[in-house]
Amino acid sequence: MAKSEMRMSASTALALAVVVGAAAFAAGRATVGPSSTASADRDPSVAAAPALHSAEGNRAPGPLPPGHAGDLPPGHPPADMPPGHPPVSGSAGAADPAAGAAIAELTWKAPPRWEKVPNTSSMRLATYRVPRAEGDGEDAELSVTQAGGSIDANVERWMGQFGEEGRRTAKRTTRKVGSLDVTVVEVEGTFSGGMGPKAGAEKGWALLGAIVATPGMPHFFKLTGPVKSVKAAKAEFDQLVGSVATAAPAH
């Protein structure tokens, strides 16, 4: 009886060992499977590289490819230059400057009663408040800028700020100031080219502008405001335009 029990115990132990060994083998195959092998073969530098995320949880964008819409188009004015900084010339739509021509600086004399005020845009070189005429509800304003684009294109843009009415009534003349060619534009009607607080349609407004063809890039003198105020300032505007002169860039 004792020998029989010992043989049964040995058989039972052998069976249990076989079962346990099979289970261990199966577990080992599950651990070292195809996915584990792929991870081992993967470039560790790639495997360790975390995904880039912004604070909001969206994927952070990479560098924009050349020509992407995020780049400013040729001829576009500077997006964020400090006040008084000379604009950067674009390659397209410029007033056909000579290759390598320096961008000229300009001087002028403003009328004594015009008040120079802070620029409302980094693209402006100067801004003046022009006192209103009697009966008008607000002052006129003169802005001075320098930017690319042909003279014809900019005249068309100014007229377009008054719609079809402005195109029909606009006047364009030319004059010579020293060696500089100047194009003068006069438009009246409903003005829709304002920015900031003056954005929107302004009825009964006028524009008196001068485009000075300075080397490299033209200068723009743009007087806008109620018709009476602009007309009352015309003589002073003409004097200012008559005082313009090129100056050597400061070094």
CSV table of C-alpha atoms in Angstrom, one decimal:
chain,number,residue,atom,x,y,z
A,1,MET,CA,0.0,0.0,0.0
A,2,ALA,CA,2.8,2.4,0.8
A,3,LYS,CA,4.6,1.6,-2.5
A,4,SER,CA,1.4,2.2,-4.5
A,5,GLU,CA,0.8,5.6,-2.8
A,6,MET,CA,4.4,6.6,-3.5
A,7,ARG,CA,4.1,5.7,-7.2
A,8,MET,CA,0.8,7.7,-7.4
A,9,SER,CA,2.5,10.7,-5.8
A,10,ALA,CA,5.4,10.5,-8.1
A,11,SER,CA,3.1,10.4,-11.1
A,12,THR,CA,1.0,13.3,-9.8
A,13,ALA,CA,4.2,15.4,-9.3
A,14,LEU,CA,5.4,14.6,-12.8
A,15,ALA,CA,2.1,15.7,-14.3
A,16,LEU,CA,2.1,18.9,-12.3
A,17,ALA,CA,5.6,19.6,-13.5
A,18,VAL,CA,4.6,19.2,-17.1
A,19,VAL,CA,1.6,21.5,-16.7
A,20,VAL,CA,3.7,24.2,-15.0
A,21,GLY,CA,6.4,24.0,-17.6
A,22,ALA,CA,3.9,24.3,-20.4
A,23,ALA,CA,2.4,27.4,-18.8
A,24,ALA,CA,5.8,29.0,-18.3
A,25,PHE,CA,6.7,28.4,-21.9
A,26,ALA,CA,3.4,29.9,-23.1
A,27,ALA,CA,4.0,32.9,-20.9
A,28,GLY,CA,7.5,33.3,-22.3
A,29,ARG,CA,6.3,33.4,-25.9
A,30,ALA,CA,3.7,36.0,-25.0
A,31,THR,CA,6.3,38.2,-23.5
A,32,VAL,CA,8.8,37.9,-26.3
A,33,GLY,CA,6.4,38.4,-29.2
A,34,PRO,CA,6.6,40.3,-32.5
A,35,SER,CA,5.7,43.7,-30.9
A,36,SER,CA,8.5,43.3,-28.4
A,37,THR,CA,11.0,42.5,-31.2
A,38,ALA,CA,9.9,45.5,-33.2
A,39,SER,CA,10.5,47.8,-30.2
A,40,ALA,CA,14.0,46.4,-29.8
A,41,ASP,CA,14.8,47.0,-33.5
A,42,ARG,CA,13.4,50.6,-33.5
A,43,ASP,CA,15.8,53.6,-33.6
A,44,PRO,CA,16.1,54.5,-29.8
A,45,SER,CA,16.3,58.2,-30.7
A,46,VAL,CA,13.0,58.1,-32.5
A,47,ALA,CA,11.4,56.0,-29.8
A,48,ALA,CA,12.4,58.4,-27.1
A,49,ALA,CA,11.3,61.5,-29.0
A,50,PRO,CA,8.1,62.9,-27.4
A,51,ALA,CA,5.3,64.5,-29.5
A,52,LEU,CA,5.5,68.3,-29.5
A,53,HIS,CA,2.4,69.9,-27.9
A,54,SER,CA,1.4,73.4,-27.1
A,55,ALA,CA,-0.1,74.5,-23.8
A,56,GLU,CA,-3.5,74.1,-25.3
A,57,GLY,CA,-2.9,70.4,-26.2
A,58,ASN,CA,-2.7,71.0,-30.0
A,59,ARG,CA,0.3,69.8,-32.0
A,60,ALA,CA,2.8,72.6,-32.3
A,61,PRO,CA,3.3,73.6,-36.0
A,62,GLY,CA,6.7,73.1,-37.6
A,63,PRO,CA,8.5,75.7,-39.8
A,64,LEU,CA,6.4,77.0,-42.7
A,65,PRO,CA,7.6,75.9,-46.1
A,66,PRO,CA,8.9,78.6,-48.5
A,67,GLY,CA,6.0,80.3,-50.3
A,68,HIS,CA,3.5,79.4,-47.5
A,69,ALA,CA,0.7,81.9,-47.0
A,70,GLY,CA,2.2,82.7,-43.6
A,71,ASP,CA,4.9,84.6,-45.5
A,72,LEU,CA,4.2,88.2,-46.4
A,73,PRO,CA,3.6,88.6,-50.1
A,74,PRO,CA,6.1,90.6,-52.1
A,75,GLY,CA,5.5,94.4,-51.8
A,76,HIS,CA,3.5,94.0,-48.6
A,77,PRO,CA,4.3,96.8,-46.0
A,78,PRO,CA,6.1,95.8,-42.8
A,79,ALA,CA,3.8,94.0,-40.4
A,80,ASP,CA,5.4,95.2,-37.2
A,81,MET,CA,8.1,97.8,-37.5
A,82,PRO,CA,8.8,100.4,-34.8
A,83,PRO,CA,7.4,103.9,-35.3
A,84,GLY,CA,9.5,105.9,-37.7
A,85,HIS,CA,11.4,102.9,-39.1
A,86,PRO,CA,11.8,103.2,-42.9
A,87,PRO,CA,9.6,100.5,-44.6
A,88,VAL,CA,11.3,97.6,-46.3
A,89,SER,CA,11.0,97.4,-50.0
A,90,GLY,CA,9.2,94.5,-51.7
A,91,SER,CA,10.3,92.9,-54.9
A,92,ALA,CA,7.0,93.1,-56.8
A,93,GLY,CA,4.9,96.1,-57.7
A,94,ALA,CA,7.6,98.6,-56.9
A,95,ALA,CA,7.9,101.9,-58.8
A,96,ASP,CA,10.6,100.3,-61.0
A,97,PRO,CA,13.6,101.5,-58.9
A,98,ALA,CA,17.0,101.1,-60.3
A,99,ALA,CA,18.7,97.9,-59.2
A,100,GLY,CA,20.4,98.5,-55.9
A,101,ALA,CA,19.1,102.0,-55.6
A,102,ALA,CA,19.0,103.3,-52.0
A,103,ILE,CA,15.6,104.2,-50.6
A,104,ALA,CA,15.6,108.0,-50.3
A,105,GLU,CA,14.6,109.9,-47.2
A,106,LEU,CA,12.4,113.0,-47.5
A,107,THR,CA,12.1,116.3,-45.5
A,108,TRP,CA,9.2,118.7,-45.5
A,109,LYS,CA,7.9,121.7,-43.6
A,110,ALA,CA,4.4,121.3,-42.0
A,111,PRO,CA,2.1,124.4,-41.6
A,112,PRO,CA,2.5,126.0,-38.1
A,113,ARG,CA,-1.2,125.4,-37.1
A,114,TRP,CA,-1.0,121.7,-37.9
A,115,GLU,CA,-0.3,119.6,-34.8
A,116,LYS,CA,2.0,116.6,-35.0
A,117,VAL,CA,0.5,113.7,-33.1
A,118,PRO,CA,1.6,110.1,-32.3
A,119,ASN,CA,1.4,107.7,-35.2
A,120,THR,CA,-1.5,105.3,-35.1
A,121,SER,CA,0.3,102.7,-37.2
A,122,SER,CA,3.9,101.6,-37.3
A,123,MET,CA,3.8,102.1,-41.1
A,124,ARG,CA,3.5,105.8,-40.7
A,125,LEU,CA,6.4,108.2,-40.7
A,126,ALA,CA,4.3,111.1,-39.4
A,127,THR,CA,0.8,112.1,-38.5
A,128,TYR,CA,-0.7,115.6,-38.2
A,129,ARG,CA,-4.0,116.8,-36.8
A,130,VAL,CA,-5.4,119.5,-39.2
A,131,PRO,CA,-7.9,121.8,-37.4
A,132,ARG,CA,-11.5,121.5,-38.6
A,133,ALA,CA,-13.3,124.2,-40.5
A,134,GLU,CA,-16.2,126.0,-38.9
A,135,GLY,CA,-19.3,123.8,-38.9
A,136,ASP,CA,-17.5,120.5,-39.2
A,137,GLY,CA,-17.7,117.9,-36.5
A,138,GLU,CA,-14.2,116.7,-36.4
A,139,ASP,CA,-10.6,117.6,-37.5
A,140,ALA,CA,-8.9,116.4,-40.7
A,141,GLU,CA,-5.8,114.3,-40.6
A,142,LEU,CA,-2.6,114.0,-42.7
A,143,SER,CA,-0.6,110.8,-42.7
A,144,VAL,CA,2.8,110.4,-44.2
A,145,THR,CA,4.0,107.0,-45.3
A,146,GLN,CA,6.6,105.4,-47.6
A,147,ALA,CA,5.8,102.1,-49.3
A,148,GLY,CA,6.1,100.1,-52.5
A,149,GLY,CA,3.7,99.8,-55.4
A,150,SER,CA,3.3,101.8,-58.6
A,151,ILE,CA,1.9,105.3,-58.6
A,152,ASP,CA,-1.0,104.3,-60.8
A,153,ALA,CA,-1.9,101.4,-58.4
A,154,ASN,CA,-1.9,103.6,-55.4
A,155,VAL,CA,-4.0,106.3,-57.1
A,156,GLU,CA,-6.5,103.6,-58.0
A,157,ARG,CA,-6.5,102.4,-54.4
A,158,TRP,CA,-7.2,105.9,-53.1
A,159,MET,CA,-10.1,106.5,-55.6
A,160,GLY,CA,-11.5,103.1,-54.7
A,161,GLN,CA,-11.8,104.2,-51.1
A,162,PHE,CA,-14.6,106.4,-52.3
A,163,GLY,CA,-16.4,103.8,-54.4
A,164,GLU,CA,-17.7,104.5,-57.9
A,165,GLU,CA,-18.7,108.0,-56.9
A,166,GLY,CA,-15.1,108.8,-56.1
A,167,ARG,CA,-13.8,107.3,-59.4
A,168,ARG,CA,-16.2,109.6,-61.3
A,169,THR,CA,-15.3,112.8,-59.5
A,170,ALA,CA,-11.6,112.2,-58.8
A,171,LYS,CA,-9.0,114.7,-60.1
A,172,ARG,CA,-5.4,113.8,-60.9
A,173,THR,CA,-2.7,116.3,-61.7
A,174,THR,CA,1.1,116.4,-61.7
A,175,ARG,CA,3.7,118.9,-60.6
A,176,LYS,CA,7.4,119.2,-60.2
A,177,VAL,CA,9.1,120.0,-56.9
A,178,GLY,CA,12.8,120.4,-57.5
A,179,SER,CA,13.8,117.2,-59.3
A,180,LEU,CA,10.9,115.2,-57.8
A,181,ASP,CA,7.8,114.3,-59.7
A,182,VAL,CA,4.6,114.6,-57.6
A,183,THR,CA,1.2,113.2,-58.4
A,184,VAL,CA,-1.7,115.0,-56.7
A,185,VAL,CA,-5.1,113.4,-56.2
A,186,GLU,CA,-8.4,115.0,-55.1
A,187,VAL,CA,-11.5,112.9,-54.3
A,188,GLU,CA,-14.8,113.6,-52.6
A,189,GLY,CA,-17.7,111.4,-51.5
A,190,THR,CA,-18.3,108.6,-49.0
A,191,PHE,CA,-15.0,107.6,-47.6
A,192,SER,CA,-14.5,104.0,-46.5
A,193,GLY,CA,-10.7,103.7,-46.1
A,194,GLY,CA,-10.4,104.6,-42.5
A,195,MET,CA,-8.8,102.4,-39.8
A,196,GLY,CA,-9.3,101.9,-36.1
A,197,PRO,CA,-11.9,104.3,-34.6
A,198,LYS,CA,-12.5,105.9,-38.0
A,199,ALA,CA,-13.3,102.6,-39.8
A,200,GLY,CA,-16.6,102.6,-41.7
A,201,ALA,CA,-18.3,104.8,-44.2
A,202,GLU,CA,-17.9,108.6,-43.7
A,203,LYS,CA,-20.3,110.6,-45.9
A,204,GLY,CA,-19.3,114.1,-47.1
A,205,TRP,CA,-15.6,113.4,-46.8
A,206,ALA,CA,-12.6,114.3,-49.1
A,207,LEU,CA,-9.1,113.1,-49.8
A,208,LEU,CA,-6.3,115.3,-50.9
A,209,GLY,CA,-3.2,113.3,-51.5
A,210,ALA,CA,0.3,113.6,-53.0
A,211,ILE,CA,2.6,110.9,-54.1
A,212,VAL,CA,6.2,111.9,-54.3
A,213,ALA,CA,8.3,109.7,-56.6
A,214,THR,CA,11.4,109.5,-54.4
A,215,PRO,CA,14.2,107.1,-55.5
A,216,GLY,CA,13.7,103.5,-54.5
A,217,MET,CA,10.2,103.9,-53.0
A,218,PRO,CA,7.6,106.7,-53.1
A,219,HIS,CA,6.3,108.8,-50.2
A,220,PHE,CA,2.6,109.3,-49.7
A,221,PHE,CA,1.0,112.4,-48.1
A,222,LYS,CA,-2.7,111.7,-47.5
A,223,LEU,CA,-5.1,114.3,-46.1
A,224,THR,CA,-8.6,113.1,-45.2
A,225,GLY,CA,-11.5,114.5,-43.3
A,226,PRO,CA,-14.8,116.4,-43.8
A,227,VAL,CA,-15.0,118.2,-47.2
A,228,LYS,CA,-14.9,121.7,-45.8
A,229,SER,CA,-11.9,121.1,-43.5
A,230,VAL,CA,-9.9,119.4,-46.3
A,231,LYS,CA,-10.7,122.3,-48.8
A,232,ALA,CA,-9.8,124.9,-46.1
A,233,ALA,CA,-6.4,123.2,-45.7
A,234,LYS,CA,-5.6,122.9,-49.4
A,235,ALA,CA,-3.4,126.0,-49.6
A,236,GLU,CA,-1.4,124.7,-46.6
A,237,PHE,CA,-1.2,121.3,-48.1
A,238,ASP,CA,0.2,122.7,-51.4
A,239,GLN,CA,2.8,124.6,-49.4
A,240,LEU,CA,3.9,121.4,-47.6
A,241,VAL,CA,4.2,119.5,-50.8
A,242,GLY,CA,6.2,122.4,-52.3
A,243,SER,CA,8.7,122.1,-49.5
A,244,VAL,CA,9.6,118.4,-49.9
A,245,ALA,CA,13.3,117.6,-50.6
A,246,THR,CA,15.3,114.4,-50.5
A,247,ALA,CA,17.9,114.0,-47.8
A,248,ALA,CA,20.9,111.7,-47.6
A,249,PRO,CA,20.1,108.7,-45.3
A,250,ALA,CA,21.6,109.0,-41.8
A,251,HIS,CA,24.6,106.7,-41.1
